[in-house]
Each structure stands twice: as structure tokens, then as C-alpha cells.
Tab-separated table of C-alpha atoms and ligand atoms in Angstrom:
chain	number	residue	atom	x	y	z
A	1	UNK	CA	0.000	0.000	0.000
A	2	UNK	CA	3.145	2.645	0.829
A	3	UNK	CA	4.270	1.544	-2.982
A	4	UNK	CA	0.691	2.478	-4.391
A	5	UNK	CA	0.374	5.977	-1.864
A	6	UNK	CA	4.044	6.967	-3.387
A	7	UNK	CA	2.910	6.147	-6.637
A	8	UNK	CA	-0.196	8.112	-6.097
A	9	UNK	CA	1.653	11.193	-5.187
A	10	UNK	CA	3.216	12.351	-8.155
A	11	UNK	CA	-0.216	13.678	-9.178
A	12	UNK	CA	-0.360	16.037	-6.346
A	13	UNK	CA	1.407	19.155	-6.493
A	14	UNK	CA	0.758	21.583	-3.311
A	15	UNK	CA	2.582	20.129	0.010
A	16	UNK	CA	6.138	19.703	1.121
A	17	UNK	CA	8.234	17.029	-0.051
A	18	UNK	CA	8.435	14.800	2.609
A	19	UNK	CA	4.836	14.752	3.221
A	20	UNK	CA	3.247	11.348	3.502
A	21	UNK	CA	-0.381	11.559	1.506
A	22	UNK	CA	-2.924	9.142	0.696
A	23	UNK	CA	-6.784	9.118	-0.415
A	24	UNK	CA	-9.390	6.835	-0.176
A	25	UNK	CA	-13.371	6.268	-0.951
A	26	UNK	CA	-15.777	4.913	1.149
A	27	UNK	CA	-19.300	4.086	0.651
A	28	UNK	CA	-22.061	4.409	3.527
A	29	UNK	CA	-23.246	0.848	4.552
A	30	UNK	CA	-26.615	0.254	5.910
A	31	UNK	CA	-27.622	-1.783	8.564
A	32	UNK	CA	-30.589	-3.897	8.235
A	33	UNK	CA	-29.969	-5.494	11.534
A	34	UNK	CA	-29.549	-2.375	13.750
A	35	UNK	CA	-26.953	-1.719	16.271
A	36	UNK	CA	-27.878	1.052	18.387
A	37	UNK	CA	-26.055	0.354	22.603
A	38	UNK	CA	-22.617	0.456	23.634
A	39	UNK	CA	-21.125	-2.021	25.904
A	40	UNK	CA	-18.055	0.471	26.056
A	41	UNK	CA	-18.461	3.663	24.894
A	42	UNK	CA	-14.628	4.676	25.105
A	43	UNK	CA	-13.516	1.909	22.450
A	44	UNK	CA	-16.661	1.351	20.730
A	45	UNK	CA	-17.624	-1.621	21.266
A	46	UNK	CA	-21.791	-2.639	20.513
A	47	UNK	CA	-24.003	-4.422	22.904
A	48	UNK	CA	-25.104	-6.224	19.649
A	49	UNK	CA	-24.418	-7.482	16.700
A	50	UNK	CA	-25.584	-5.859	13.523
A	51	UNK	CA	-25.169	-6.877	9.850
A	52	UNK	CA	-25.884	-3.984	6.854
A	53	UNK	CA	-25.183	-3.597	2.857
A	54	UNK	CA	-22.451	-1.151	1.659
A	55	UNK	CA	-23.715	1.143	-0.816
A	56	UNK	CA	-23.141	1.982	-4.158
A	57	UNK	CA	-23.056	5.593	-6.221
A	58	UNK	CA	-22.840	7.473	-2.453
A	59	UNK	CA	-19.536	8.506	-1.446
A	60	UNK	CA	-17.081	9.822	0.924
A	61	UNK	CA	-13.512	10.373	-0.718
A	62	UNK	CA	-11.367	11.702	1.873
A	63	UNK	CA	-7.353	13.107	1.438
A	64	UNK	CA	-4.932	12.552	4.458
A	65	UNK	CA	-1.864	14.099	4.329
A	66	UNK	CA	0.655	13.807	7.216
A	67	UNK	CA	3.459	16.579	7.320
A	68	UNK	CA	6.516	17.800	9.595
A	69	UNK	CA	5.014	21.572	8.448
A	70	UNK	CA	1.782	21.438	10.099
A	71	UNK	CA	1.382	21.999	14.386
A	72	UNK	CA	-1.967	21.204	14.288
A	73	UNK	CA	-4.230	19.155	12.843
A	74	UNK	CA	-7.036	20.515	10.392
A	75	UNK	CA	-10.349	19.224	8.855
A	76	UNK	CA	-11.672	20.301	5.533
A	77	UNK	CA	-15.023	18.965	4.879
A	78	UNK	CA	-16.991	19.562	1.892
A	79	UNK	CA	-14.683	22.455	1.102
A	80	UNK	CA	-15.328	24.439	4.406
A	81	UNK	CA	-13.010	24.378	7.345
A	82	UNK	CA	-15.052	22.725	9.874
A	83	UNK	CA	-13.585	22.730	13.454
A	84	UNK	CA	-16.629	21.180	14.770
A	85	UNK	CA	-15.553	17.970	13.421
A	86	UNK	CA	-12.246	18.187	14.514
A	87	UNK	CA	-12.084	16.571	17.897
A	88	UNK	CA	-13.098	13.077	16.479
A	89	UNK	CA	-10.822	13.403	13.514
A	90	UNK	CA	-7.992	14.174	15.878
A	91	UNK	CA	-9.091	11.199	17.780
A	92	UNK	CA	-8.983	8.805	14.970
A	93	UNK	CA	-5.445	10.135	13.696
A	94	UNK	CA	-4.152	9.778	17.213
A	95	UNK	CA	-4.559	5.813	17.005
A	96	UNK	CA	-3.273	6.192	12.941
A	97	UNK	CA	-0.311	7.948	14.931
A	98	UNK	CA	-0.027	5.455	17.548
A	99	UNK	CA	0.421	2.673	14.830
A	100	UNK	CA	2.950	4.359	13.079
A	101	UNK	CA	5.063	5.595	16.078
A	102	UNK	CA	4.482	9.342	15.058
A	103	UNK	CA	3.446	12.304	16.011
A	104	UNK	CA	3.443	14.175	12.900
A	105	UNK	CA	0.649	16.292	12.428
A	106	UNK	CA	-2.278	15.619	9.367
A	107	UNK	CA	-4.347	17.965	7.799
A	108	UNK	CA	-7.822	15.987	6.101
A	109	UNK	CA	-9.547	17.054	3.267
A	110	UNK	CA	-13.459	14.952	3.061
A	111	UNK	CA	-16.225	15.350	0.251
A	112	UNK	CA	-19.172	13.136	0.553
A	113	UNK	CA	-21.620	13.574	-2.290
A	114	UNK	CA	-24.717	13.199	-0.013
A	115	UNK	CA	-25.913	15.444	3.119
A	116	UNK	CA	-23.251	15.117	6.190
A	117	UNK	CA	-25.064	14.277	9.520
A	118	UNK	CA	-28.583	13.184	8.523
A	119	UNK	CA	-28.985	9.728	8.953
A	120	UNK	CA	-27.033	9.016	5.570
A	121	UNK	CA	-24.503	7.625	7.459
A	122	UNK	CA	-21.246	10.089	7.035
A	123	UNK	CA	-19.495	9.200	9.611
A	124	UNK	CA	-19.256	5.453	8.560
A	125	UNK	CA	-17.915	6.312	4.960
A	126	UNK	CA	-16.028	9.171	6.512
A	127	UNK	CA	-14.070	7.383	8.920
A	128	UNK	CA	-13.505	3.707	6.920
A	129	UNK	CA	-12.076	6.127	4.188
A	130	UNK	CA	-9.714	8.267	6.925
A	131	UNK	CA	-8.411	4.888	7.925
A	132	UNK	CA	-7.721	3.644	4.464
A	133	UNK	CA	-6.014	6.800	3.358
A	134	UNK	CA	-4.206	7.182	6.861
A	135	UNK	CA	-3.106	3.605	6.310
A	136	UNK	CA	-1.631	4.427	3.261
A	137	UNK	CA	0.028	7.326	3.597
A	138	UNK	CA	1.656	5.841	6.760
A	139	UNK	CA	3.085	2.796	4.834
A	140	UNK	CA	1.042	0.557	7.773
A	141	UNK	CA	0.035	-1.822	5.407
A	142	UNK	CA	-2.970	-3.408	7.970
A	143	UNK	CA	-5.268	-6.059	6.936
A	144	UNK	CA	-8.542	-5.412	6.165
A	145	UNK	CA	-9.723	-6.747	9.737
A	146	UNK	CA	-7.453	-4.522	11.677
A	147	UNK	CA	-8.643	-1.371	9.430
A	148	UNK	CA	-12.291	-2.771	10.438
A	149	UNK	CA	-11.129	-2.632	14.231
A	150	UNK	CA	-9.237	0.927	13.964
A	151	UNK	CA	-12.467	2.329	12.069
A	152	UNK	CA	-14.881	0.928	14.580
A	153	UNK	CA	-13.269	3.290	17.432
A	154	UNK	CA	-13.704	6.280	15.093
A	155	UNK	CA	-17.237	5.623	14.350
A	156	UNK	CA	-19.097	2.429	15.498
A	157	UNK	CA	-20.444	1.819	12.064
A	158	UNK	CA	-17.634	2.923	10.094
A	159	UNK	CA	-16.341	-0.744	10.462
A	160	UNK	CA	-18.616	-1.890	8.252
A	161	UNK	CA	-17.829	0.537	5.519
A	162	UNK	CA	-14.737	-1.185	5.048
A	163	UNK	CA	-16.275	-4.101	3.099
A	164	UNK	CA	-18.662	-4.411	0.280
A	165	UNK	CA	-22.138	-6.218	-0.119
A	166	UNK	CA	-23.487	-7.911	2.770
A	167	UNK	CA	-21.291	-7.054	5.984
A	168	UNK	CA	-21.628	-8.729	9.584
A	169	UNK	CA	-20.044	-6.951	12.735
A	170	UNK	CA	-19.741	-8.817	15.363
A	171	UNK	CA	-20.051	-7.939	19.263
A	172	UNK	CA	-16.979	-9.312	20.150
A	173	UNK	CA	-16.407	-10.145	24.112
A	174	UNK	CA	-12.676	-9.410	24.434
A	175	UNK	CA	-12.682	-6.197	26.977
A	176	UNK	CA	-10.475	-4.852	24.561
A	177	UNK	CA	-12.714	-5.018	21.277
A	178	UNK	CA	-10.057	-6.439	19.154
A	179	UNK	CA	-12.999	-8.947	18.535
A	180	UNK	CA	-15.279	-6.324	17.650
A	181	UNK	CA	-15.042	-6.553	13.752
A	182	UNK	CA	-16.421	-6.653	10.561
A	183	UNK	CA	-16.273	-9.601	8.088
A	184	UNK	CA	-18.439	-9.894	4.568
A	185	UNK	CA	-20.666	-12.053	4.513
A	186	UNK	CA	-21.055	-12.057	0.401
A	187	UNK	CA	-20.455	-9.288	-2.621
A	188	UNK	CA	-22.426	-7.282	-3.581
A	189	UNK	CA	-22.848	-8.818	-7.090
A	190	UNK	CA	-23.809	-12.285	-5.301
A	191	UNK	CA	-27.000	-10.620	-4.860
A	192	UNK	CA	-27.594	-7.085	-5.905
A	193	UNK	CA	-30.333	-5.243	-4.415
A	194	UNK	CA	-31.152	-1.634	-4.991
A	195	UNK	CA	-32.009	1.027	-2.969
A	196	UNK	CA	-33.951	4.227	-3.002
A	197	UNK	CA	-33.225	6.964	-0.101
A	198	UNK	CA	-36.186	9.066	0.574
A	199	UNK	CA	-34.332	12.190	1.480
A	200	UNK	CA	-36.981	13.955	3.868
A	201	UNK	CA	-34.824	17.032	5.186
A	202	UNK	CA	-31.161	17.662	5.065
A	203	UNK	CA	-31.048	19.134	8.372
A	204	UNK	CA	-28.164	17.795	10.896
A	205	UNK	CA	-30.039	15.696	13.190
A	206	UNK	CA	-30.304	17.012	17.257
A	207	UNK	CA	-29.561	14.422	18.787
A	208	UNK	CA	-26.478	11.832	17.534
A	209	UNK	CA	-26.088	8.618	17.874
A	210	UNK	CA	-23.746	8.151	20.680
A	211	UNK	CA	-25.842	10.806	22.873
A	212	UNK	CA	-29.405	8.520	21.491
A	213	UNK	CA	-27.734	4.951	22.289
A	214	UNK	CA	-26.573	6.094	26.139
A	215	UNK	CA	-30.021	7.860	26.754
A	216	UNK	CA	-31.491	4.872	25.347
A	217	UNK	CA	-29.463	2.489	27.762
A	218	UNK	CA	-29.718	4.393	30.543
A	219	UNK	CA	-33.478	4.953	30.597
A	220	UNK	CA	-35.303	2.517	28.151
A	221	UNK	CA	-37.298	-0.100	29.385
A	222	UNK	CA	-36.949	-2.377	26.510
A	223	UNK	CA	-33.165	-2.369	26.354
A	224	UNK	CA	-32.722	-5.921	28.083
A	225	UNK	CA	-35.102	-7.449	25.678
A	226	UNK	CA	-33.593	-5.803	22.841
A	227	UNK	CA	-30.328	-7.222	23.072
A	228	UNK	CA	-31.909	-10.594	24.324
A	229	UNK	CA	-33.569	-10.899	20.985
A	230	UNK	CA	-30.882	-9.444	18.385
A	231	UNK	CA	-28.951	-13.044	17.696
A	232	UNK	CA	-31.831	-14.659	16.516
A	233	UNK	CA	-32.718	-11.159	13.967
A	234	UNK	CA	-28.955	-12.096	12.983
A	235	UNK	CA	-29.294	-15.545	12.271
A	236	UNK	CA	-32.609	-15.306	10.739
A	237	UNK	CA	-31.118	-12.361	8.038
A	238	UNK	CA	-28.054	-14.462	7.426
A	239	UNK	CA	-30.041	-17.605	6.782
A	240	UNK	CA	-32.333	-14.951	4.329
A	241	UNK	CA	-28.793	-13.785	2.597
A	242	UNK	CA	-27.394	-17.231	2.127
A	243	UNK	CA	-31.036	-18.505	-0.013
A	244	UNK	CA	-30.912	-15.104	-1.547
A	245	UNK	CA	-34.811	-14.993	0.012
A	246	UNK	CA	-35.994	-11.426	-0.180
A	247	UNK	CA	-39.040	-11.721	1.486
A	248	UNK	CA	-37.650	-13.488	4.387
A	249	UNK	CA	-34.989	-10.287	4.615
A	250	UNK	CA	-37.676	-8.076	4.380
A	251	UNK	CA	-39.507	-9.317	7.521
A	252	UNK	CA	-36.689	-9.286	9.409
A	253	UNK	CA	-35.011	-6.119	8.382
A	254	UNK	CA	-38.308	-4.082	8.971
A	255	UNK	CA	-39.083	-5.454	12.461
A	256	UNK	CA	-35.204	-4.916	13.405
A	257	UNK	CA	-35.712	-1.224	12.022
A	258	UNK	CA	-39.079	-0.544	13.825
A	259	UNK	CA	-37.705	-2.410	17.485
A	260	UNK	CA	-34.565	-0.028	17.135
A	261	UNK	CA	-36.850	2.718	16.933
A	262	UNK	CA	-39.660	1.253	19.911
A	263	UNK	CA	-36.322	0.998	22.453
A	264	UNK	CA	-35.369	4.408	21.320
A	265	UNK	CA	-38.878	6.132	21.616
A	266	UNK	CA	-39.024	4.317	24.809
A	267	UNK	CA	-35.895	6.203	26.116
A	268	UNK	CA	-36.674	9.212	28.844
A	269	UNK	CA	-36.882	11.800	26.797
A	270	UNK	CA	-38.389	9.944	24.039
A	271	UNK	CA	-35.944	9.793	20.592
A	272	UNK	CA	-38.215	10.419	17.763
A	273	UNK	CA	-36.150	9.804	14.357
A	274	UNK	CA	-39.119	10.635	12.185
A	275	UNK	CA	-40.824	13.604	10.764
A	276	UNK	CA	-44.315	13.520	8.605
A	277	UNK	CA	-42.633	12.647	5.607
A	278	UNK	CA	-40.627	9.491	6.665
A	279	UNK	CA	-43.814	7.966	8.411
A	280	UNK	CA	-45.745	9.072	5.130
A	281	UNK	CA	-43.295	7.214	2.672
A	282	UNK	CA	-43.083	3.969	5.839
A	283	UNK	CA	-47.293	3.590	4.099
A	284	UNK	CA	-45.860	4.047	0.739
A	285	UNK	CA	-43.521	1.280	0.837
A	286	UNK	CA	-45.744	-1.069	3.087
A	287	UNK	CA	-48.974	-0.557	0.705
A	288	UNK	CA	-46.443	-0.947	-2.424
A	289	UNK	CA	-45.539	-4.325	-0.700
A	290	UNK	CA	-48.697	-5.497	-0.121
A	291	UNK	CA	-49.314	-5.422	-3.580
A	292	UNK	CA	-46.680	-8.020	-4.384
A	293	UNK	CA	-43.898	-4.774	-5.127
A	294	UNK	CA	-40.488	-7.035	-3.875
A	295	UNK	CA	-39.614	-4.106	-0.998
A	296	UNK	CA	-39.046	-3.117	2.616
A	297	UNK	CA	-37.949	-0.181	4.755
A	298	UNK	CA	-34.886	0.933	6.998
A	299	UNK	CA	-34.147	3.904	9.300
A	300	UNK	CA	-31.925	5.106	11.042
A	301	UNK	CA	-31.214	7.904	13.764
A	302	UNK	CA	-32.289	10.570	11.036
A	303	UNK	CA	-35.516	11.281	9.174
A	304	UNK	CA	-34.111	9.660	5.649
A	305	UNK	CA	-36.308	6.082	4.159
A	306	UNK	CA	-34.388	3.808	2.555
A	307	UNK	CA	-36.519	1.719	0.545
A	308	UNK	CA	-34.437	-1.514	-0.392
A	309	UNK	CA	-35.673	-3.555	-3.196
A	310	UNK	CA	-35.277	-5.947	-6.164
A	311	UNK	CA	-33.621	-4.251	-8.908
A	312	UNK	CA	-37.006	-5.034	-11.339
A	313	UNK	CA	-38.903	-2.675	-8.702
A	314	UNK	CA	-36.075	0.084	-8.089
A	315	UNK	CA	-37.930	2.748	-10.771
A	316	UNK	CA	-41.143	2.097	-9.249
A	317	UNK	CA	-40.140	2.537	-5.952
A	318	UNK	CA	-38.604	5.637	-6.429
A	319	UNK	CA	-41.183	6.730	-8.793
A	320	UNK	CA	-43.494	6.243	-5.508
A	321	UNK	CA	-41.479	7.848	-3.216
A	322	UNK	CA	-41.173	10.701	-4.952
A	323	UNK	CA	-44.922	11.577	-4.726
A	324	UNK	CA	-44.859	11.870	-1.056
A	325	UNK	CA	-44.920	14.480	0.365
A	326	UNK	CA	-42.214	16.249	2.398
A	327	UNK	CA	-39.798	13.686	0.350
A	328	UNK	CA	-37.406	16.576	-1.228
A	329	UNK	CA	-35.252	14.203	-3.064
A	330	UNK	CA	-34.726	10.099	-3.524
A	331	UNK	CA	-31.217	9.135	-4.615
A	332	UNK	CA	-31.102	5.759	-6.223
A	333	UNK	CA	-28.112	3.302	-5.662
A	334	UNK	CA	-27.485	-0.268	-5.777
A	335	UNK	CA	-25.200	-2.600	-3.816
A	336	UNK	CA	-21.131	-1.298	-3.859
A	337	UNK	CA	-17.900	-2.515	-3.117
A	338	UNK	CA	-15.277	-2.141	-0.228
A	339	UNK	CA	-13.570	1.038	0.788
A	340	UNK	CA	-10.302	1.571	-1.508
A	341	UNK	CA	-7.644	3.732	-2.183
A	342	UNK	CA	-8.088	6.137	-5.231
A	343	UNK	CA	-5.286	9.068	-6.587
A	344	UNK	CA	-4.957	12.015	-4.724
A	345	UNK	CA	-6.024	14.588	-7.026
A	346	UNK	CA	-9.581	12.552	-7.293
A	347	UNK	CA	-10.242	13.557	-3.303
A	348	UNK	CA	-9.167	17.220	-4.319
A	349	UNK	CA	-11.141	17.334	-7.496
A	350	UNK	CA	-14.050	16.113	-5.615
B	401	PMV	O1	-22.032	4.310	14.068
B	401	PMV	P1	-22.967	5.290	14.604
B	401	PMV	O2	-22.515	5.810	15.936
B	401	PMV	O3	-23.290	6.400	13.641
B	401	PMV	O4	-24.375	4.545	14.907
B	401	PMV	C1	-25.177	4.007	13.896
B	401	PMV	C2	-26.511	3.623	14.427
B	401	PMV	C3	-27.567	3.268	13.387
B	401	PMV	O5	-27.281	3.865	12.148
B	401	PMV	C4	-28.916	3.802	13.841
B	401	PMV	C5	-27.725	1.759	13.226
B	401	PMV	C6	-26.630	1.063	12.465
B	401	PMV	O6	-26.406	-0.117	12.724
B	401	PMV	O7	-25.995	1.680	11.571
């Protein structure tokens, strides 16, 4: 990986020599068996197991560049300097650092072609792809597994993002999470599926994800039976996967989506994901399945839909989803690979 980050290089021009740069994309996965709890919040590591599809034409591409010249680190994300953000990617170069045996400082440069922060999943595509660049400029060469592991502390979810198609993280019981990983389960040409995101406001959401899960465990009354019941949701969508059963994946995908949100409505104050719209389009896709339409639903701690379907139904689906109401915007994508490096001038031109 060093070889193809040196390589990469020469098509950069600002930066001092000795500069060690690398870019990556990631796609956002999304999980059809939810994870939402922490059994330690300070590494990362889920109460549950969750397992989720990488997507396809939505992208983060993200530029690391590690240089003596800088004393601090800096975060550029969709062309604005954005300090807010700056803490976590600090955070996540410090254990890029720690691998290497550095201390040099990194300035990041992210685009993602969809709306940071609202339930689209950023953060996973966002971190999987600072670890893959990070990696590379660094000349770390890790495995894909120890990426996984090293994304997961940045961003739970970002482990997943690592790997294409069908994606399984595991819960792990080590104390120190190095168990806590990511493996594919299958590609995402095995079986492609496609899937339309009912964009419903591109607002940053109030309340993250981190913030939701703790109020959630700390005040829920459902979260015992939530976790009790999430193996069996994980066995029953990997036995739908392996026969390549959609309907069976639909069933279990929707009630894991709509128990994710019960435990998280149950919390004191209440977390309520949803506006108008997102409920209104939830009616869209259920009536659209009782008529035989091969879909189901998914949401996640934002207001978006994500209507995953056969790829005969895809134009129909968003054809529907696009009449609701309050829906400003459905972005149509199938099934994509794993998180991989790309040239540096690509994350610049982006
Ligand atoms: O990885 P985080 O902290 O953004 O949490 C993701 C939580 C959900 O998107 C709601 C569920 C999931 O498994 O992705």
C-alpha cells in the first residue's frame, strides 16, 4: 500500500516534499440489523451485533496528508473548514499515529456527495475512508480486519464501511474489542439489491447517535429485551442472505428497524427519528408491498427512508417515493464494493 500511496503522489502538487499523503473512498453501509447500545463507549464496542449492505453511487472520498510543516491538525469537509468535526478526527489520527510511532501532524480534506449528519450515514464512509487513506500514507500496510477494528473506534459503524455487499459486525467479548469486527458475509454482485433513499430534510439531526444509544441504555425499558432478541434477527437475516430470500430479509429487516426505533422512543426523553414525511413514505412502501412490489424499509437515527428492493422494482419505488410528500429528493443506488484507495487529485477534485 506505501508503494501504491508513493505512486499516487506524483499527481499532487501543493505540500512539502516529505509529506506522507494518501486518499481513499468509502461508501455508507446500511444496517438492516440495527446496532444502536454500547457495551463500552470509550472503544466502541456494541451491545449487539448488527449486519448492513455497503452502498453503491454514495460517497465519501477523503485526502490525508501527514506533514513535519503542520502543528496542528485541520479538517476540511466539503470544502469548508469545519472545526466542529475536529475533535473526532484528531481522535482517529491519534490511534493512525499510535500505529505508526508518530506524532506528525495531518491535515484531512473529506467530500461526501450526499448530506453530512442526517442519517445518511457520514461518519461510517467518513471514517472507513480516513483509515484507508491514513493507512496508506503511513506505509502501515494493515489487513482489512485490523482497518475494520481501527475504524470501529472512530465511528461504530464505520467498520462496516470497510467491506462491500453484505457485511456482519460482530459484538466481540474481548474487553479490549479487538474482537469487535467486521467480516463480509457475500459481494455485492452475489446478490444485488437496490435502494432508493427518501431524502426527507437535510437538516443535521439534534440528537447523535452516541448521545441517542446512552439515553437509550440508561433509561429505556426495553433495552434488556432488545439485546436478548438481536442473535436470533442475525441468524434469521443471514439464513435470508445465504437462499438469496428477499421476502424473508424483508420481515426481518423491517421489524429490526421498527424495534430499534420502539427501544429508542421508549428512552426518557423519548428519541423520535421521524418527521411527517418518513412515516408518510413507511405507508408508501408497506402498501407498495402489499401489492406483491419485492420491498421493505430501513431507518436510522435521522428522518431519511431507505426503501431496499429488487432491482425489477427500483424505478417504481422511487417513482413512488417521490410523490410523497415532504420527500425533497430520492437518490437511487445499488449494492457497492469495499472502501479503496483512489489518486490524490480525485479527493481534491471532488
Ligand atoms: O455508528 P454510529 O454511531 O453512527 O451509529 C449508527 C446507528 C444506526 O445507524 C442507527 C444503526 C446502524 O447499525 O448503523
Amino acid at each position: 500500500m506505501s508503494v501504491m500511496s508513493r505512486t499516487l503522489d506524483s499527481d499532487r502538487s501543493p505540500g512539502a516534499p516529505n509529506d506522507r499523503v494518501a486518499a481513499a473512498q468509502a461508501q455508507p453501509n446500511i444496517a438492516l440489523i440495527k446496532y444502536w447500545g454500547k457495551r463500552d463507549v470509550a472503544l466502541n464496542l456494541p451491545v449487539v451485533g448488527s449486519l448492513s449492505i455497503t452502498l453503491d453511487t454514495l460517497w465519501t472520498r477523503t485526502e490525508v496528508r501527514f506533514s513535519d510543516a503542520l502543528d496542528a491538525d485541520s479538517i476540511v469537509l466539503n470544502g469548508k473548514s469545519d472545526p466542529k468535526q475536529l475533535k473526532r478526527t484528531s481522535a482517529c489520527l491519534d490511534l493512525l499515529r499510535a500505529r505508526a510511532g508518530i506524532r506528525t501532524r495531518a491535515a484531512v480534506v473529506s467530500t461526501n456527495n450526499f448530506p453530512t449528519g442526517a442519517g445518511l450515514a457520514s461518519s461510517a464512509s467518513g471514517f472507513a475512508a480516513m483509515v484507508l487513506a491514513g493507512d496508506a500514507a503511513l506505509g502501515l500496510n494493515l489487513t482489512p480486519a485490523e482497518q475494520s477494528v481501527l475504524a470501529r473506534r472512530c465511528s461504530g459503524s464505520a467498520a462496516r464501511s470497510i467491506f462491500g455487499g453484505y457485511v456482519e459486525w460482530a459484538h466481540g467479548s474481548r474487553a479490549d474489542g479487538e474482537d469487535s469486527v467486521a467480516t463480509p458475509l457475500l459481494p455485492a454482485d452475489a446478490w444485488p439489491l437496490s435502494v432508493a433513499v427518501a431524502i426527507t430534510s437535510t437538516a443535521e439531526k439534534a440528537i447523535g447517535s452516541t448521545e441517542g444509544m446512552n439515553r437509550t441504555a440508561d433509561t429505556s425499558p426495553y433495552q434488556d429485551a432488545w439485546i436478548d432478541s438481536q442473535e436470533a434477527d442475525l441468524a434469521e437475516a443471514r439464513a435470508a442472505i445465504a437462499e438469496r430470500d428477499f421476502e424473508r430479509l424483508a420481515d426481518i429487516s423491517e421489524h429490526s428497524c421498527l424495534k430499534m426505533h420502539a427501544l429508542a422512543l421508549a428512552a426518557k426523553p423519548g428519541l423520535l427519528y421521524w418527521n411527517a414525511a418518513t412515516v408518510a413514505a413507511m405507508h408508501v412502501v408497506r402498501s407498495l408491498r402489499a401489492q406483491g412490489v419485492p420491498v421493505f424499509f430501513t431507518i436510522d437515527a435521522g428522518p431519511q427512508l431507505k426503501a431496499v428492493c429488487l432491482p425489477s422494482a427500483a424505478s417504481r419505488v422511487a417513482a413512488a417515493l417521490r410523490e410523497v410528500p415532504g420527500v425533497l429528493n430520492v437518490v437511487e443506488t445499488g449494492l457497492g464494493g469495499p472502501a479503496h484507495l483512489i489518486p490524490t487529485a480525485a479527493a481534491a477534485a471532488a
